[in-house]
Short mmCIF file of C-alpha atoms in Angstrom, two decimals:
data_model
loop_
_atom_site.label_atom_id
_atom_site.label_comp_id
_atom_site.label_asym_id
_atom_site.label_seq_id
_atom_site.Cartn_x
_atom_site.Cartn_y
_atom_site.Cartn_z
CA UNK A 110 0.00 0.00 0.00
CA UNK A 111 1.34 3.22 -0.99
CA UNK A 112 2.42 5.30 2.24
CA UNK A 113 0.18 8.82 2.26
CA UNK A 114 2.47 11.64 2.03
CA UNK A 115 1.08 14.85 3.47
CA UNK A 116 1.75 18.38 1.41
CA UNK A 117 1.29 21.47 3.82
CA UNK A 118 0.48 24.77 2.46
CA UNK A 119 1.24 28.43 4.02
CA UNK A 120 0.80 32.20 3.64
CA UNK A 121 2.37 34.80 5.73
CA UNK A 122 -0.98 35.67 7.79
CA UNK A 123 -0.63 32.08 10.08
CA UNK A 124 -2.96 30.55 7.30
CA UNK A 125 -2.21 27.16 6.31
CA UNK A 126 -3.64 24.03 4.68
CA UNK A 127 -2.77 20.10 5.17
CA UNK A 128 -3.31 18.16 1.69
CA UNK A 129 -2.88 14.26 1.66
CA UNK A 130 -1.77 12.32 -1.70
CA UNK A 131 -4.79 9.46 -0.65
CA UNK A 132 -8.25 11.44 -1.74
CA UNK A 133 -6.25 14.29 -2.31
CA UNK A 134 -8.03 15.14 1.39
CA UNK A 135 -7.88 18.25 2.64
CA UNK A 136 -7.04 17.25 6.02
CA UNK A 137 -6.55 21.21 7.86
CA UNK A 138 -7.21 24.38 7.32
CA UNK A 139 -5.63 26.39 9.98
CA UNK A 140 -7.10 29.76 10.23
CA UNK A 141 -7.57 32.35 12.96
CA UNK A 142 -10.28 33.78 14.99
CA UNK A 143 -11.31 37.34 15.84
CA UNK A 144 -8.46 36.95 18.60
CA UNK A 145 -5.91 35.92 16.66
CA UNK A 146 -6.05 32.11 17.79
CA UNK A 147 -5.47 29.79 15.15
CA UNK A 148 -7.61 26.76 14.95
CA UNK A 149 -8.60 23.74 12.21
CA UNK A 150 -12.14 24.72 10.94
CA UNK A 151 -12.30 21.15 8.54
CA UNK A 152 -13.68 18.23 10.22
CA UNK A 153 -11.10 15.70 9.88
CA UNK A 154 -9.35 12.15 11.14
CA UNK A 155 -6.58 12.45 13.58
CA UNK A 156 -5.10 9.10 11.76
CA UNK A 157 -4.58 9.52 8.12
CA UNK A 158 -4.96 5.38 8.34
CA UNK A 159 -8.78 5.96 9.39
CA UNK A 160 -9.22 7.80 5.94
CA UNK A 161 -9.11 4.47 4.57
CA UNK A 162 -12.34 3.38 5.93
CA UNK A 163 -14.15 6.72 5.97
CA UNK A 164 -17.46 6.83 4.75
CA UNK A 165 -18.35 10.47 4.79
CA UNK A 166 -15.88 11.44 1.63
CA UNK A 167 -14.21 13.62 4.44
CA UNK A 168 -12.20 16.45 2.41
CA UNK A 169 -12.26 14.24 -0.33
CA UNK A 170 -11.73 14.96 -4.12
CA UNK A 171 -15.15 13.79 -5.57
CA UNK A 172 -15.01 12.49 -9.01
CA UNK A 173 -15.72 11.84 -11.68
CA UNK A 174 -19.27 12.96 -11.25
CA UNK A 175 -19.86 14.72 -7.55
CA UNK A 176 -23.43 13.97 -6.29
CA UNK A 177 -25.49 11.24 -7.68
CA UNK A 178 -26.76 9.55 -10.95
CA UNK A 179 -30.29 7.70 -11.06
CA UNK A 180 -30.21 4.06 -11.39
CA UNK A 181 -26.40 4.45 -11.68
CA UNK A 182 -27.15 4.46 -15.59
CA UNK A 183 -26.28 7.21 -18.14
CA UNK A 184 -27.02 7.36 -22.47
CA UNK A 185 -24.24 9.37 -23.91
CA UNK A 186 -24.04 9.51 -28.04
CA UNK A 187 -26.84 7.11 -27.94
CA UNK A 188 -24.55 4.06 -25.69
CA UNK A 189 -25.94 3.22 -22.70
CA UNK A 190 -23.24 3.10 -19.88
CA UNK A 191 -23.85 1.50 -16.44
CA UNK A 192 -22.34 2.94 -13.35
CA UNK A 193 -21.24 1.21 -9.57
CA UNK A 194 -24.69 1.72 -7.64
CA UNK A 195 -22.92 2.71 -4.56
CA UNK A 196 -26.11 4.02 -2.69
CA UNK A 197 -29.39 2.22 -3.03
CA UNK A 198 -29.83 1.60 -6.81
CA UNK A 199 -28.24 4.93 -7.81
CA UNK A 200 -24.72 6.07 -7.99
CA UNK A 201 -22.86 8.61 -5.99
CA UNK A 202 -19.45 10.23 -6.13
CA UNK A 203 -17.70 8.48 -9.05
CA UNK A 204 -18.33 4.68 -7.20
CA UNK A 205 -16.81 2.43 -4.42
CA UNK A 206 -13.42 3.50 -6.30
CA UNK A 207 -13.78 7.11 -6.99
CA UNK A 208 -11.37 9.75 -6.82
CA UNK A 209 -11.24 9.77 -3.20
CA UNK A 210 -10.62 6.27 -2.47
CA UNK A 211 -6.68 7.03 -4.94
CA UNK A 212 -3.64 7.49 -4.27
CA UNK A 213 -2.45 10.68 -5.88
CA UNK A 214 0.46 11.55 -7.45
CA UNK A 215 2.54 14.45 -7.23
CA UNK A 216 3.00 16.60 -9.77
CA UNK A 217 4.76 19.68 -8.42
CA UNK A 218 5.19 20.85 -4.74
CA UNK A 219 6.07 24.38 -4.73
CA UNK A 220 9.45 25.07 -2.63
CA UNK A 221 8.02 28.21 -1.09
CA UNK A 222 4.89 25.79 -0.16
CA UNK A 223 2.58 27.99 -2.38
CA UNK A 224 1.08 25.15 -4.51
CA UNK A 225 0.77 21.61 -5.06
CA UNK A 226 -0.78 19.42 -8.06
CA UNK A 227 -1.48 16.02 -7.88
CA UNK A 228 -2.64 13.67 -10.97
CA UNK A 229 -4.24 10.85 -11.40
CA UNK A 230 -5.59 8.42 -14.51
CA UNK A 231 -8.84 6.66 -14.05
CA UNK A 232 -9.40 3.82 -17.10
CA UNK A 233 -11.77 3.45 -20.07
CA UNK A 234 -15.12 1.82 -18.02
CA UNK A 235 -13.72 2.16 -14.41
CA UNK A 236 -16.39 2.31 -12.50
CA UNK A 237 -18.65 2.34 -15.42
CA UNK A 238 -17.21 5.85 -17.19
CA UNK A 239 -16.33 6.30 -20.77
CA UNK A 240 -13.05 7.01 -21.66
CA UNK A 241 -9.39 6.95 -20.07
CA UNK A 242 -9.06 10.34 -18.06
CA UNK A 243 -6.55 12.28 -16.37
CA UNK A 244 -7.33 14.36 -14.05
CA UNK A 245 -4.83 17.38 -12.32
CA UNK A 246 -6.03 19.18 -8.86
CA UNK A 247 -3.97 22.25 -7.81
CA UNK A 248 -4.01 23.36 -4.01
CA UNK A 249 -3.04 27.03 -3.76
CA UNK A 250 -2.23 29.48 -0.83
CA UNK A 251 -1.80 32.99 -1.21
CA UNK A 252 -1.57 35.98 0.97
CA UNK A 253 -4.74 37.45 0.15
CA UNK A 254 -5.74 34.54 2.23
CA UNK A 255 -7.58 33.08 -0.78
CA UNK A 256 -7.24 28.93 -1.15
CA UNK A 257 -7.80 28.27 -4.28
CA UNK A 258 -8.53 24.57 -6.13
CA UNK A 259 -8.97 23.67 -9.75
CA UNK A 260 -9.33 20.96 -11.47
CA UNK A 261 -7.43 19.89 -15.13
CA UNK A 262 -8.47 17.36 -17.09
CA UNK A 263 -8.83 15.73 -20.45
CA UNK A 264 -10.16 12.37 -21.82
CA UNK A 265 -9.58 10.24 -24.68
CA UNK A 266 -13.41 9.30 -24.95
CA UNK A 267 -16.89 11.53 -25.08
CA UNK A 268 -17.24 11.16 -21.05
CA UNK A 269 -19.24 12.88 -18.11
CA UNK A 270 -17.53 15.03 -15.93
CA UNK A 271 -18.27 16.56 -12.74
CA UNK A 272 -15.57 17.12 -9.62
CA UNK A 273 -15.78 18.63 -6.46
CA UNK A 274 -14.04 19.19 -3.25
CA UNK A 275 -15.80 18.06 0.02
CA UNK A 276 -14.56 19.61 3.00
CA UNK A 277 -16.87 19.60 6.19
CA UNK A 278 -16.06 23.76 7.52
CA UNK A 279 -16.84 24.59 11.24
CA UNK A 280 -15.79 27.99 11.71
CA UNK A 281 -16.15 27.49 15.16
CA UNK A 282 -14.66 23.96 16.42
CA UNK A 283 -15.08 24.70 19.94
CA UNK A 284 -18.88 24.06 19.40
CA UNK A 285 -19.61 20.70 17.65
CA UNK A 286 -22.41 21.94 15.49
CA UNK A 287 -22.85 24.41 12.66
CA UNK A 288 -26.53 25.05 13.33
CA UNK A 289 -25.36 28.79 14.94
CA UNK A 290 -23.63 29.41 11.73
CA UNK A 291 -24.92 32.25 9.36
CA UNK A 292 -25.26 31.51 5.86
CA UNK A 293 -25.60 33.14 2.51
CA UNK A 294 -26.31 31.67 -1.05
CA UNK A 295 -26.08 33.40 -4.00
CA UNK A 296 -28.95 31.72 -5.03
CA UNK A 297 -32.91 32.06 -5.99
CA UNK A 298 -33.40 28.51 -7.38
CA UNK A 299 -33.28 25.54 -5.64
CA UNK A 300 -33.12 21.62 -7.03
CA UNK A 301 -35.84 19.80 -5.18
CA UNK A 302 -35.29 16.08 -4.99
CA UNK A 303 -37.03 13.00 -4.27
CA UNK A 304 -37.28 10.29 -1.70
CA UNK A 305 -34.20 8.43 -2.86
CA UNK A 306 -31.99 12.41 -2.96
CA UNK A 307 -32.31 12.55 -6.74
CA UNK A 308 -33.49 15.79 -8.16
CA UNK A 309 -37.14 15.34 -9.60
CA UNK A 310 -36.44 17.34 -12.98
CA UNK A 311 -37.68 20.74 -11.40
CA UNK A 312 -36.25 23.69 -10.55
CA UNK A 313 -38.14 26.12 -7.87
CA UNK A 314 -37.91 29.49 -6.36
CA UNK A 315 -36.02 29.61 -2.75
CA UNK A 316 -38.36 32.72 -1.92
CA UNK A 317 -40.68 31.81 1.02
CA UNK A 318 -39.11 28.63 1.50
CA UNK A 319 -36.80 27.37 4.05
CA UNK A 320 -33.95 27.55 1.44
CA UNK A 321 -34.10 31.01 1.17
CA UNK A 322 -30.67 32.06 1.76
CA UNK A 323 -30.73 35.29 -0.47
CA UNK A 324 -29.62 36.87 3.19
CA UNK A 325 -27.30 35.95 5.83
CA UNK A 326 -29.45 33.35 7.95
CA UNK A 327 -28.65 31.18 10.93
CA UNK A 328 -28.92 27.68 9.78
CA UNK A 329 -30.91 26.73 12.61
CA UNK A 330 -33.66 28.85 11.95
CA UNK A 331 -35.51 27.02 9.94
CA UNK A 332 -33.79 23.34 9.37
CA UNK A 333 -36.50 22.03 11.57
CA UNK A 334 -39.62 23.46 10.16
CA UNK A 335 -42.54 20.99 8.22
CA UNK A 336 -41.55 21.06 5.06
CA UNK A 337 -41.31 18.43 2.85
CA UNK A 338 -37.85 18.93 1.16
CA UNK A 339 -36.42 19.44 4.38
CA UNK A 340 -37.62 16.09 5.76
CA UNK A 341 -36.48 13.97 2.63
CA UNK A 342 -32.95 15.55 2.97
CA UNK A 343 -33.04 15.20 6.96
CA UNK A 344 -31.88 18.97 7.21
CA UNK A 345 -30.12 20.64 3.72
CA UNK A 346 -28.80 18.08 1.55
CA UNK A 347 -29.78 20.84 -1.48
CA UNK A 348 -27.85 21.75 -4.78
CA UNK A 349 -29.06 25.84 -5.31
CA UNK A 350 -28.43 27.41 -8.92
CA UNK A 351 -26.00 29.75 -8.81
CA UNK A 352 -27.31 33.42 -9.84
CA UNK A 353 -25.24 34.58 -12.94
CA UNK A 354 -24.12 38.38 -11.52
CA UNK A 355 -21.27 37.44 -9.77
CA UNK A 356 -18.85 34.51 -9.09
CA UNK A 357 -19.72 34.77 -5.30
CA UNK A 358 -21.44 31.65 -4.55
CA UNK A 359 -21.57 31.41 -0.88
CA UNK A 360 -20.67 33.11 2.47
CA UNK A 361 -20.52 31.66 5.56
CA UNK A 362 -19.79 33.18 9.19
CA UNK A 363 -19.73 32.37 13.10
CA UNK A 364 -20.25 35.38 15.11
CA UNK A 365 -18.72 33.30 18.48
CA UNK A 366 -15.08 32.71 16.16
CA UNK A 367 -15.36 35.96 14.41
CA UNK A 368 -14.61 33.54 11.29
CA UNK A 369 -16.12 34.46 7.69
CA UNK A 370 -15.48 32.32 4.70
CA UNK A 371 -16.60 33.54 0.88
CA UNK A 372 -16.87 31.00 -1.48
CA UNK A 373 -16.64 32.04 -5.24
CA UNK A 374 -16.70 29.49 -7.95
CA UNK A 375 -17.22 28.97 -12.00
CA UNK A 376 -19.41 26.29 -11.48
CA UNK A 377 -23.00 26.92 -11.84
CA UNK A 378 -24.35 25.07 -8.90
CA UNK A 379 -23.32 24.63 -4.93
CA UNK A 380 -24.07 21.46 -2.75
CA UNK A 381 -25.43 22.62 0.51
CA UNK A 382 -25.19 20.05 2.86
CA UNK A 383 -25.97 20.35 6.62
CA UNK A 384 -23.74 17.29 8.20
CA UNK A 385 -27.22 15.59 8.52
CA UNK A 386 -25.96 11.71 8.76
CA UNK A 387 -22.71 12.19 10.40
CA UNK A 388 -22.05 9.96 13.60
CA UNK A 389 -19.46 7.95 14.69
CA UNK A 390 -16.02 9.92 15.27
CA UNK A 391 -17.77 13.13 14.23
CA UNK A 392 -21.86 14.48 15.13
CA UNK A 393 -25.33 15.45 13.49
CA UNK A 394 -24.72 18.82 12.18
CA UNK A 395 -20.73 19.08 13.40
CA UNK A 396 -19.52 20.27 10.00
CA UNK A 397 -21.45 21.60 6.90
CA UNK A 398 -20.31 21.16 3.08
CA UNK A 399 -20.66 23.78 0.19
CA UNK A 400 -19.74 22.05 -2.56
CA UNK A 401 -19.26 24.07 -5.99
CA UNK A 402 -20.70 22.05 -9.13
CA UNK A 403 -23.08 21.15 -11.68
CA UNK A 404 -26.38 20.02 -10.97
CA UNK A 405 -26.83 16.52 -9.71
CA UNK A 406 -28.14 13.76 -12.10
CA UNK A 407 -27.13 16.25 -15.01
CA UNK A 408 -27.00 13.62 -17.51
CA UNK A 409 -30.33 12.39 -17.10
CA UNK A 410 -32.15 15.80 -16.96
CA UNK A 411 -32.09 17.86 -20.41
CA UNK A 412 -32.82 20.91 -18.64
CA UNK A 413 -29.77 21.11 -16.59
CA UNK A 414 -26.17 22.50 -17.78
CA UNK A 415 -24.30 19.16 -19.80
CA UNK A 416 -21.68 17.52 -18.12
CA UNK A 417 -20.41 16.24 -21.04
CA UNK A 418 -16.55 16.83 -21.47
CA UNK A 419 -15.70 15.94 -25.25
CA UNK A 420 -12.64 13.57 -26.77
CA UNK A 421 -9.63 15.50 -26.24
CA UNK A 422 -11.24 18.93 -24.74
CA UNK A 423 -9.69 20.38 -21.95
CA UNK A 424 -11.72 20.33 -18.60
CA UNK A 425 -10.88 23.33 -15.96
CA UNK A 426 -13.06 24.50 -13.19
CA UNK A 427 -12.56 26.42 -10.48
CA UNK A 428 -13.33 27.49 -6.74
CA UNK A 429 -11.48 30.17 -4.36
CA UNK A 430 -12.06 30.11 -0.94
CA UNK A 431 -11.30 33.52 1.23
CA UNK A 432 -10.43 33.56 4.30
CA UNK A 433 -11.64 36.66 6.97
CA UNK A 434 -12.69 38.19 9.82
CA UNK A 435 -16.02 39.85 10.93
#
């Protein structure tokens, strides 16, 4: 088994970043509070072993297709191609074997600990996907206290393509939940889904709904109210369409830390998910994920933005995450 190398990132402001070769897991993000006191705000393992067995993608690289894909089938130029159904009867996060169960390769590791890519190759049918891929993520610090990751990547077939990162934040890890958390979405559409988490073709308006996050809004406020979407997901387990007027997709802040986190992406859609199944090492509700992508179950919905990443094309997306203070 390939020993997991760790790659740590820093900026001159005591920000810094932990990235492991297996997953290519974001392991820490060291950041610090309205006092100054510098503190993790990913949920992670304390054993990089334990990622092994970890079940929650926890700061994983999702790939190749980030959320999930109905009956784990797909038609793409009229072939039918049959995916790993790794929850239920559908598929989620590229398979058993997606990109965060791999061992990474480094690319380049920046001497002033700036950047670092790491590759991979995923084969023609593995886990059911067209086409042998590669696939580059770079990890970058800079003094603007911006983190930024994007992903590079290219295959020799017509394929689907779809990554994301999927860190758990708590802003404030002295508390083990994120209800208290205030939360903004650049968002007025919502994807509504259906017993089994898959979207149900629509798209609806966020205004007087729980999902309304067009303003900063504790997260508690209204995760426990009647409403049907709310009790399929257990709490937010949402993809919201990104509003076109700015590449600001999301902004997050604890008023007890002082910590505020902006999200901006080129993606059209962001994952909002509210930590609703965690247990074990970690609780309900003890991290939340905002992860930047395209819509789930893309390729079986005509309505939503294609997937599709063509023979040969060149694959880049993109999300920067800032750093502040209240």
């Amino acid at each position: 088994m390939d020993a997991i190398k760790e790659y740590k990132l820093i900026n001159n402001n005591g920000i810094s970043v932990m990235i492991l070769s297996y997953g290519g897991i974001i392991k820490e993000i060291n950041t610090p509070n309205k006092n100054g006191d510098i503190e993790n705000i990913v949920l992670n393992h304390k054993s990089n072993q334990e990622y092994l067995t970890d079940s929650f993608f926890m700061g994983a690289v999702i790939g190749r297709y980030a959320n999930r894909i109905a009956k784990g089938t797909l038609t793409l130029d009229k072939n039918i191609f049959h995916l790993d159904k790794n929850e239920g009867e559908n598929h989620l996060h590229g398979g058993y074997n997606g990109f965060h169960k791999k061992h990474w390769e480094l690319i380049e590791y920046d001497k002033k600990q700036k950047f670092v890519i790491l590759s991979i190759n995923t084969l023609d049918l593995e886990s059911g996907y067209p086409g042998n891929l590669n696939c580059n993520v770079k990890y970058s610090l800079n003094n603007q206290n911006e983190f930024k990751i994007e992903f590079f990547a290219k295959s020799d077939k017509d394929t689907i393509f779809n990554p994301t990162s999927h860190s758990y934040f708590n802003l404030n890890p002295a508390k083990n939940s994120i209800l208290e958390h205030k939360l903004k979405i650049n968002s007025n559409n919502y994807i509504p889904i259906n017993n089994e988490c898959l979207p149900n073709g629509l798209i609806e308006s966020v205004i007087n709904t729980p999902f309304d996050f067009t303003k900063f809004k504790k997260i508690d406020k209204e995760i426990n109210n009647d409403f049907e979407q709310l009790k399929i997901g257990k709490g937010y387990d949402h993809c919201f369409v990104l509003n076109k007027n700015s590449s600001k997709a999301a902004e997050l802040s604890s008023e007890a830390s002082g910590r505020k986190l902006i999200i901006s992406t080129n993606q059209p859609g962001i994952q909002f998910y509210s930590g609703n199944h965690l247990s074990g090492f970690f609780n309900k509700n003890q991290g939340l994920c905002l992860e930047t992508q395209h819509f789930p179950d893309s390729p079986n919905n005509d309505n939503f933005p294609t997937t599709k990443l063509i023979a040969n094309k060149e694959y880049y997306s993109e999300t920067i995450y800032f750093f502040d203070v209240i």
